PDB file of C-alpha atoms in Angstrom:
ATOM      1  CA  UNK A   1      44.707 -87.148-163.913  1.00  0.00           C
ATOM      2  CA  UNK A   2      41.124 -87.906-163.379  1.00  0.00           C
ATOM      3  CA  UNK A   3      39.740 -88.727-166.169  1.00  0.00           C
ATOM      4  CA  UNK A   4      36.134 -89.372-164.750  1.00  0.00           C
ATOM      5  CA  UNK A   5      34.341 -86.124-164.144  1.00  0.00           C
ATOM      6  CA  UNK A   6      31.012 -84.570-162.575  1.00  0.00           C
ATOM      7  CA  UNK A   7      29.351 -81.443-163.683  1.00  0.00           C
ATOM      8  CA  UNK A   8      27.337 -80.837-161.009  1.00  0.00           C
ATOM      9  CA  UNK A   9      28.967 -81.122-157.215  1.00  0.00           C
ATOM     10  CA  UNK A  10      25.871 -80.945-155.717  1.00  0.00           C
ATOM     11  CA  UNK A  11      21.866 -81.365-156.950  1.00  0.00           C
ATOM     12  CA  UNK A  12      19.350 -80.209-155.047  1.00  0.00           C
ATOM     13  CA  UNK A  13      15.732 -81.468-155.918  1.00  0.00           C
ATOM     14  CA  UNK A  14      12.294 -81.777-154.475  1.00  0.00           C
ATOM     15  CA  UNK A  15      11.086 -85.152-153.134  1.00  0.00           C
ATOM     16  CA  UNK A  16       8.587 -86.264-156.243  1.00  0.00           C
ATOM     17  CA  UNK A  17      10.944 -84.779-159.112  1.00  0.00           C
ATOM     18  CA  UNK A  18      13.207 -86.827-161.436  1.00  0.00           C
ATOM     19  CA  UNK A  19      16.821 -86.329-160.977  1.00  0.00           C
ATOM     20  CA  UNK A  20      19.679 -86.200-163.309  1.00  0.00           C
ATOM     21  CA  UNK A  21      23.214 -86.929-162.358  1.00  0.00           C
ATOM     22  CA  UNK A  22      25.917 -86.462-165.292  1.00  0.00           C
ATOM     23  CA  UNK A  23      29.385 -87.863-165.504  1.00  0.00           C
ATOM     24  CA  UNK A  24      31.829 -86.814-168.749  1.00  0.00           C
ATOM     25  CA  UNK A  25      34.451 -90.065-168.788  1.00  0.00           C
ATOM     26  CA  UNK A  26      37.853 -89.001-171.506  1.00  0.00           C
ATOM     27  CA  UNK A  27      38.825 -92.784-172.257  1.00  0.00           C
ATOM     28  CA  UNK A  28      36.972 -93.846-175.460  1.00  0.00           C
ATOM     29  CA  UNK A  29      38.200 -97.288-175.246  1.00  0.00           C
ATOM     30  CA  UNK A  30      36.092 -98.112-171.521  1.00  0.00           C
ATOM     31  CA  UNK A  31      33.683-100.571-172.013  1.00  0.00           C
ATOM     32  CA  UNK A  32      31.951-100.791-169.030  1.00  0.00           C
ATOM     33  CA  UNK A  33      30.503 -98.349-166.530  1.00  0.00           C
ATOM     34  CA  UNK A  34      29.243 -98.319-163.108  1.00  0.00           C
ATOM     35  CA  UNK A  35      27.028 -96.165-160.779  1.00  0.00           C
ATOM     36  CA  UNK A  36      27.233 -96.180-156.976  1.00  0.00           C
ATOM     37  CA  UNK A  37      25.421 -94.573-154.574  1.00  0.00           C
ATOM     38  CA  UNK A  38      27.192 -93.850-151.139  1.00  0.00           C
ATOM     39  CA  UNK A  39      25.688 -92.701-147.773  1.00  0.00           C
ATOM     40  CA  UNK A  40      26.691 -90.818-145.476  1.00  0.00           C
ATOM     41  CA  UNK A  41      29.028 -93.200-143.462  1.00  0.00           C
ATOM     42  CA  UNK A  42      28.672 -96.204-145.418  1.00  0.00           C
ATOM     43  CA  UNK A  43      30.385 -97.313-148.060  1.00  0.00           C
ATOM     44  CA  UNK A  44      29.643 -97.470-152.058  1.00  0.00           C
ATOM     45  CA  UNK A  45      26.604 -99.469-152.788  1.00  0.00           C
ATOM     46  CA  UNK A  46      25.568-100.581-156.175  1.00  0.00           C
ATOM     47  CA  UNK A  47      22.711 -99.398-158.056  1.00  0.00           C
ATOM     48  CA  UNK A  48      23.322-100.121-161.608  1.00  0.00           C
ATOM     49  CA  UNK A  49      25.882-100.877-164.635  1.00  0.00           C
ATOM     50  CA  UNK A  50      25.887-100.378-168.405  1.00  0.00           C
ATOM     51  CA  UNK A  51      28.058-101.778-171.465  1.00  0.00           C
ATOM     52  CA  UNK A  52      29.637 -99.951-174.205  1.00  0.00           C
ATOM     53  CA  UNK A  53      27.449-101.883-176.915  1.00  0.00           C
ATOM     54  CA  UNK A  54      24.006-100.409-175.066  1.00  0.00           C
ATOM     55  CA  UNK A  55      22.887 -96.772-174.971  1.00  0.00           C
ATOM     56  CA  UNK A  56      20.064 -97.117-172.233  1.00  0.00           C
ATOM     57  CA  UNK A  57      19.500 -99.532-169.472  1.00  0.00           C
ATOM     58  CA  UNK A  58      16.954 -98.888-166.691  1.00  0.00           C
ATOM     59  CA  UNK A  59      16.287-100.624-163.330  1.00  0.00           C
ATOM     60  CA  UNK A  60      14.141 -99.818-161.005  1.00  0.00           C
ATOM     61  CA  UNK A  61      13.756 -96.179-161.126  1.00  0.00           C
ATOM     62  CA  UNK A  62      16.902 -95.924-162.026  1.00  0.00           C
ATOM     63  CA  UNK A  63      18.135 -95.316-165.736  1.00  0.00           C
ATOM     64  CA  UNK A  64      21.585 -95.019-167.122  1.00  0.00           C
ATOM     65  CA  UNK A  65      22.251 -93.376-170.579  1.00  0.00           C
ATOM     66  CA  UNK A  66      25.347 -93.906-172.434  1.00  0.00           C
ATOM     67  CA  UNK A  67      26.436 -91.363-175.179  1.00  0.00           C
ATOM     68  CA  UNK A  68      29.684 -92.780-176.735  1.00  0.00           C
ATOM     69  CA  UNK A  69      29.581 -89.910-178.902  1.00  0.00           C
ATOM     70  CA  UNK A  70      30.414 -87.425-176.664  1.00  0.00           C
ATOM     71  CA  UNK A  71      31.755 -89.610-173.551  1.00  0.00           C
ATOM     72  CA  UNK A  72      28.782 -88.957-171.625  1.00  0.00           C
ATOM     73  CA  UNK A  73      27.313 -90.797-168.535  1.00  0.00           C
ATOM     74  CA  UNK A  74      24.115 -89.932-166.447  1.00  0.00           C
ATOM     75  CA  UNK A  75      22.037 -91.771-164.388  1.00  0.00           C
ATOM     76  CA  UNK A  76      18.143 -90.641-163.803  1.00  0.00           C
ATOM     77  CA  UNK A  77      16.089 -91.132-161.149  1.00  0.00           C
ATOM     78  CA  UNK A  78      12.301 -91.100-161.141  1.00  0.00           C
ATOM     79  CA  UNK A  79      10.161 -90.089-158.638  1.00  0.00           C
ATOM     80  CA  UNK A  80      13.209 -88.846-156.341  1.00  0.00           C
ATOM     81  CA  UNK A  81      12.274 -89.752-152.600  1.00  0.00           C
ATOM     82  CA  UNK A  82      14.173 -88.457-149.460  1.00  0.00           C
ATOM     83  CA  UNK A  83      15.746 -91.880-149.359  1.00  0.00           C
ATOM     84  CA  UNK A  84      17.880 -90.855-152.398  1.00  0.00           C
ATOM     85  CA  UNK A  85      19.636 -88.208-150.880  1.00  0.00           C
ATOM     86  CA  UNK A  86      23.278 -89.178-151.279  1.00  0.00           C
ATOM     87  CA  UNK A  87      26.572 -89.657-153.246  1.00  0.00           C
ATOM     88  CA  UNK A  88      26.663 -90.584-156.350  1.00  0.00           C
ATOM     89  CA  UNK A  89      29.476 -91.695-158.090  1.00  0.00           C
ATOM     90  CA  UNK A  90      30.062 -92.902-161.672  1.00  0.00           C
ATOM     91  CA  UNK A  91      33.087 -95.469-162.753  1.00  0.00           C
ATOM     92  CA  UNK A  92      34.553 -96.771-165.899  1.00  0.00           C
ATOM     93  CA  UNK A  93      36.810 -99.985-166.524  1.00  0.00           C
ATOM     94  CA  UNK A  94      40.090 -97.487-168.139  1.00  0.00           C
ATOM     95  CA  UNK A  95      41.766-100.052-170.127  1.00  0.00           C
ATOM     96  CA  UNK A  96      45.161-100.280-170.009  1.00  0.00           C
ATOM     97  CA  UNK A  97      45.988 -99.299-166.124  1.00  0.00           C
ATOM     98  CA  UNK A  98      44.827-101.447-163.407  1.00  0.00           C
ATOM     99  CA  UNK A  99      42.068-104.080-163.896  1.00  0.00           C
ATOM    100  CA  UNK A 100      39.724-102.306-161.731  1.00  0.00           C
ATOM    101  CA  UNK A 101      37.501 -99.216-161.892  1.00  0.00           C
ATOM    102  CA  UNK A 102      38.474 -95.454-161.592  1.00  0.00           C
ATOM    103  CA  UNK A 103      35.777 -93.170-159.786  1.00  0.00           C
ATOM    104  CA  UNK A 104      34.698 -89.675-160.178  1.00  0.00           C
ATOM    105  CA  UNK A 105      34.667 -87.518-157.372  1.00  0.00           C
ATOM    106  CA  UNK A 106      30.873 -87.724-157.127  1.00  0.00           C
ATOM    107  CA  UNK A 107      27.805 -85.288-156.801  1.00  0.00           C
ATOM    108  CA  UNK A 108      25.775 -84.871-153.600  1.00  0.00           C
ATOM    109  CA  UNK A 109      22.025 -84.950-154.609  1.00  0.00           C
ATOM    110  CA  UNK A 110      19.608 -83.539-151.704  1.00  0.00           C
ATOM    111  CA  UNK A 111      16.157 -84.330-151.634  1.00  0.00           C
ATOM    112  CA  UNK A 112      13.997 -81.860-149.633  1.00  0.00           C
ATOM    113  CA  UNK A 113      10.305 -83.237-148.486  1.00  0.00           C
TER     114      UNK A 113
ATOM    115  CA  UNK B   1      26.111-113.796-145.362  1.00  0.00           C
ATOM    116  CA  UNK B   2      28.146-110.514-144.252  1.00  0.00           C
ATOM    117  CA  UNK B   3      29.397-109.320-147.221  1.00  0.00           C
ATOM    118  CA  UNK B   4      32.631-107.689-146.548  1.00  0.00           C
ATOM    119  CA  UNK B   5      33.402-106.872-143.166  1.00  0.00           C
ATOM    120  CA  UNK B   6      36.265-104.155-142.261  1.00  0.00           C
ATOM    121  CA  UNK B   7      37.831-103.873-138.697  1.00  0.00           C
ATOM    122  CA  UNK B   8      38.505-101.280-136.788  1.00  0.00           C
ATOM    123  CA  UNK B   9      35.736 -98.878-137.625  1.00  0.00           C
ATOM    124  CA  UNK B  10      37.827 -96.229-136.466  1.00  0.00           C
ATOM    125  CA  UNK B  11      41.497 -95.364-135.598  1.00  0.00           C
ATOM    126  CA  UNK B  12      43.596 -93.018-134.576  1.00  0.00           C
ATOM    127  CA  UNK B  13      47.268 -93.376-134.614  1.00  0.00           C
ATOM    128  CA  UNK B  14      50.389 -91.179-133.766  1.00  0.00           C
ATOM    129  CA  UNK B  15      52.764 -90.435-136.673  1.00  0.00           C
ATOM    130  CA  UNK B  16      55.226 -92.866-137.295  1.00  0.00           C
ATOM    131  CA  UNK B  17      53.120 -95.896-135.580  1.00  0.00           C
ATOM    132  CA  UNK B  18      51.852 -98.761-137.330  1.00  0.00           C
ATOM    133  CA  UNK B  19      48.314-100.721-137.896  1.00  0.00           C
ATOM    134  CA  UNK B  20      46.781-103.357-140.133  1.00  0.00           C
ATOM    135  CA  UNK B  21      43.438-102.950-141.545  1.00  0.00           C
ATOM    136  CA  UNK B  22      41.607-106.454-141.787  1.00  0.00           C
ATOM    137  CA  UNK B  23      38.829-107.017-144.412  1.00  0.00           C
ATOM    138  CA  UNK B  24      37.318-110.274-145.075  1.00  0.00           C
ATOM    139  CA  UNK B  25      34.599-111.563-147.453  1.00  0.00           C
ATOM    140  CA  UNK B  26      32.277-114.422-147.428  1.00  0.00           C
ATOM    141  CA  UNK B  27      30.939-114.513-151.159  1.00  0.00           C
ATOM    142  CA  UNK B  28      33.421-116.615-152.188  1.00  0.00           C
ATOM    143  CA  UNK B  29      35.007-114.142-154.583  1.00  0.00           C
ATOM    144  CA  UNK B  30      38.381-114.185-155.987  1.00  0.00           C
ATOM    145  CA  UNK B  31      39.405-110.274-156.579  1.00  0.00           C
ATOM    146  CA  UNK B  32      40.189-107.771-153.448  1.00  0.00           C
ATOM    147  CA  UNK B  33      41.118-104.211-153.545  1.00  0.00           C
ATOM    148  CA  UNK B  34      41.531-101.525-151.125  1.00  0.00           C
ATOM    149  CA  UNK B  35      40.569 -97.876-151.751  1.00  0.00           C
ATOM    150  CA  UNK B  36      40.956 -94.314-149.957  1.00  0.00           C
ATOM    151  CA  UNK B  37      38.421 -92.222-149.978  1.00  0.00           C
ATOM    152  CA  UNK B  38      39.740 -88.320-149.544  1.00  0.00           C
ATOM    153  CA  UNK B  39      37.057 -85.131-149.017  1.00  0.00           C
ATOM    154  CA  UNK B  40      35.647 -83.771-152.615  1.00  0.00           C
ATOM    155  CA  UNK B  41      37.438 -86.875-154.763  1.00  0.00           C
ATOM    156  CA  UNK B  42      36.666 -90.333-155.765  1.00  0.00           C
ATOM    157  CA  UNK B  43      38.053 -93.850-154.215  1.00  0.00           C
ATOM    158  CA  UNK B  44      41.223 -94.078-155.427  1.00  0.00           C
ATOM    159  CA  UNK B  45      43.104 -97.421-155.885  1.00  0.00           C
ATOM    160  CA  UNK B  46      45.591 -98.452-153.265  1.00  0.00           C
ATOM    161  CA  UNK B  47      46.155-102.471-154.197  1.00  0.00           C
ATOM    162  CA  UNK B  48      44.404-105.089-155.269  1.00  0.00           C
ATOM    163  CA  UNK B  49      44.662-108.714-155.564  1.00  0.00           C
ATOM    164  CA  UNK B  50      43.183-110.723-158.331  1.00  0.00           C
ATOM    165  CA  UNK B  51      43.303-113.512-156.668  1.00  0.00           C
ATOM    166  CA  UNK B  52      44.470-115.488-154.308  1.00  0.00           C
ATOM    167  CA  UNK B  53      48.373-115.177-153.824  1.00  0.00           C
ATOM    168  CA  UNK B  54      48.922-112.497-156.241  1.00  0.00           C
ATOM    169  CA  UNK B  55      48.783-108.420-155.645  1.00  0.00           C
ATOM    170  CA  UNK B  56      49.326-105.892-157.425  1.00  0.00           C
ATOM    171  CA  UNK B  57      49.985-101.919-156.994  1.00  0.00           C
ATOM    172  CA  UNK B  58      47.589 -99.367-157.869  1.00  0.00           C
ATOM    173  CA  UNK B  59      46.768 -95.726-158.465  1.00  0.00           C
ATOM    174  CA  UNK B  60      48.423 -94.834-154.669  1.00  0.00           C
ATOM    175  CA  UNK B  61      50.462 -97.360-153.163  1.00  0.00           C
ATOM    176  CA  UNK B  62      52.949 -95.655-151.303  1.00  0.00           C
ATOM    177  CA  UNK B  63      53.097 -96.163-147.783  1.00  0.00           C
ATOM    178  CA  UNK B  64      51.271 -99.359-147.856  1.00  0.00           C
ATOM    179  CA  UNK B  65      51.315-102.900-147.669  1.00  0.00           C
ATOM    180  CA  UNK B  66      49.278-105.673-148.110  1.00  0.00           C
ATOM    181  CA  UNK B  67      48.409-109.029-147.389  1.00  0.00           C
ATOM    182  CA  UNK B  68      46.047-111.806-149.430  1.00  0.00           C
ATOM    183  CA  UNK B  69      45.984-113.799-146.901  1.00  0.00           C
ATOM    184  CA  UNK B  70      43.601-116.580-148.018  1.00  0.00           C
ATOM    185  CA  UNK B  71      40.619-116.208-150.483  1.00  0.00           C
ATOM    186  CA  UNK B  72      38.386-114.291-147.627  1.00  0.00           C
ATOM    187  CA  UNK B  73      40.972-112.289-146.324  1.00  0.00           C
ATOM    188  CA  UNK B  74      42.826-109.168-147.073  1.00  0.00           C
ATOM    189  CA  UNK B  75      44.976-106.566-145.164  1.00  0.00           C
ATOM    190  CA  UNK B  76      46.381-103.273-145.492  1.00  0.00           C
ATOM    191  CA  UNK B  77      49.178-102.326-143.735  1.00  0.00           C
ATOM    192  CA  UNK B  78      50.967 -99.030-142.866  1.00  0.00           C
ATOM    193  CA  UNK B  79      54.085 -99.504-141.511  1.00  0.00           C
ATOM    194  CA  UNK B  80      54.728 -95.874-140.637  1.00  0.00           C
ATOM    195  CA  UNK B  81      51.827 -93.448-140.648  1.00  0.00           C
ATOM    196  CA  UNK B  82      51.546 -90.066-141.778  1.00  0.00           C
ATOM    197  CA  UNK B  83      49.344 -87.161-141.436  1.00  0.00           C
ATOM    198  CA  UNK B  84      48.678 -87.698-145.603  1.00  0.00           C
ATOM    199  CA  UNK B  85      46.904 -90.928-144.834  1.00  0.00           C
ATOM    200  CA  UNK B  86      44.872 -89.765-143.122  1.00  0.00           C
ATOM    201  CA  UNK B  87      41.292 -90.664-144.762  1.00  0.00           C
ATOM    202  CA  UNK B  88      38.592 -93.058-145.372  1.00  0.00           C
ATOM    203  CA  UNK B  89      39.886 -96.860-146.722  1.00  0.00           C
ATOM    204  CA  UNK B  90      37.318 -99.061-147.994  1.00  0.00           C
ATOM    205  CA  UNK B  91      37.847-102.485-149.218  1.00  0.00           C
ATOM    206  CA  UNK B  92      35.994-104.464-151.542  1.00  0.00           C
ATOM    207  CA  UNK B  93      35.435-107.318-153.840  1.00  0.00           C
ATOM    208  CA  UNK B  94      34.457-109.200-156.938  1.00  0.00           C
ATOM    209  CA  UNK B  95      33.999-112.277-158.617  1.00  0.00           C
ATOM    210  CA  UNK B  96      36.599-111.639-160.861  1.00  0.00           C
ATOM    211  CA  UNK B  97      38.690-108.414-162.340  1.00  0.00           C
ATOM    212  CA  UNK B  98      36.055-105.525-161.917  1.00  0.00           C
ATOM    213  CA  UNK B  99      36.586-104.731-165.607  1.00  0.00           C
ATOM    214  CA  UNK B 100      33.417-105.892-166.080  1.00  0.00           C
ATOM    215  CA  UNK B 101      31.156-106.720-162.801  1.00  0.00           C
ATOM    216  CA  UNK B 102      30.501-104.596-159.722  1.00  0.00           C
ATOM    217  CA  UNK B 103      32.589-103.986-156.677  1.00  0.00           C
ATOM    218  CA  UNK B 104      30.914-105.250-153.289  1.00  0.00           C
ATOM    219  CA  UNK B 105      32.475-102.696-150.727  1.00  0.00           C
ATOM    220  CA  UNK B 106      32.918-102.911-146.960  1.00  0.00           C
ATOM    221  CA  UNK B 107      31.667 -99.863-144.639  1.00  0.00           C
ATOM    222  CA  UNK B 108      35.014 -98.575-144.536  1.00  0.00           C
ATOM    223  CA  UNK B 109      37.792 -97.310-141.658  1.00  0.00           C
ATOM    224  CA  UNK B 110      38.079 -94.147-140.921  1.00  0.00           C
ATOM    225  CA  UNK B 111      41.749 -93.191-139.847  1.00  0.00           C
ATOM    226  CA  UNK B 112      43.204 -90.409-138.523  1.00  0.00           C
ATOM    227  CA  UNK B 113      46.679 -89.438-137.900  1.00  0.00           C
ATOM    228  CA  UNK B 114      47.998 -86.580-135.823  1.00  0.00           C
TER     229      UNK B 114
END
């Protein structure tokens, strides 16, 4: 089963506003954790990663928070611009199964002008 | 440098014909996998290869075949399509075992079959 889950299916925001995109993961031993953000006919494109010894990484404008705790992902995004509209999927290294990452089925975040 | 590079963009086959989807990368890394990419779920595993001359099955990989042809190359085959496979394949690939490091993914084939 899929083990990687979204709350939200889609997020709809205004261009300007911060975004929040939350993933629940159910594997406590995963490690590592991935975001990618997908276009519409392209395919996944990085945008940033985060390790089971760190809570918070950021990049640019981009910040992923890890709560081990409660097997929580999200991934902020400041400043959301019409650019961001997209897929966004989060991943985690399952241990055990293949050596590769399993996906969520992603959430859809709009940005209106 | 490319990146990956998929061929055919697009495809539509009969039911019971056959194709091979080509990928091939030119950052010199040793791991390839090919996903599927279905409406409302995530990319789910099909095969990888760690490296080269070794594959292995993943999450879905009836119906398929592949290839590791050299280190840049990798194909997915379907010997005898079905309406079910019909769907998005991406492949992609890392330095090493993405247990740790970021996928690099192609712009994917979309397939249809009637």
């Amino acid at each position: 089963g899929e083990s990687v889950g979204l709350h939200l299916p889609t997020l709809s925001v205004q261009e300007g506003d911060n975004s929040i995109i939350n993933c629940a993961y159910s594997n406590s031993a995963s490690d590592y954790f991935i975001w990618y953000k997908q276009e519409s006919g392209k395919g996944p494109q990085f945008i940033i990663d985060i390790r089971s010894n760190m809570d918070k990484r950021q990049g640019q404008r981009v910040t992923v928070l890890l709560n081990k705790t409660v097997k929580h992902l999200s991934l902020q995004i400041a400043a959301t611009q019409p650019g961001d509209s997209a897929v966004y999927f989060c991943a985690e290294n399952m241990r055990g199964g293949y050596s590769t990452l399993t996906f969520g089925k992603g959430t859809m975040l709009l940005v209106s002008p | 440098n490319a990146g990956v590079t998929q061929t055919p963009k697009f495809q539509v086959l009969k039911t019971g014909q056959s194709m091979t989807l080509q990928c091939a990368q030119d950052m010199n890394h040793n791991s390839m996998y090919w996903y599927r990419q279905d409406p409302g779920m995530g990319l789910r595993l099909i095969y990888y290869s760690a490296s080269e001359g070794t594959t292995d099955k993943g999450e879905v990989p009836n119906g398929y075949n592949v290839s590791r042809l050299n280190k840049r190359e990798f194909s997915l085959r379907l010997e005898s399509a079905a309406p079910s496979q019909t769907s998005v394949y991406f492949c992609a690939s890392s330095w090493e075992g993405a247990t740790n490091e970021k996928l690099f993914f192609g712009s994917g084939t979309q397939l249809s079959v009637l």
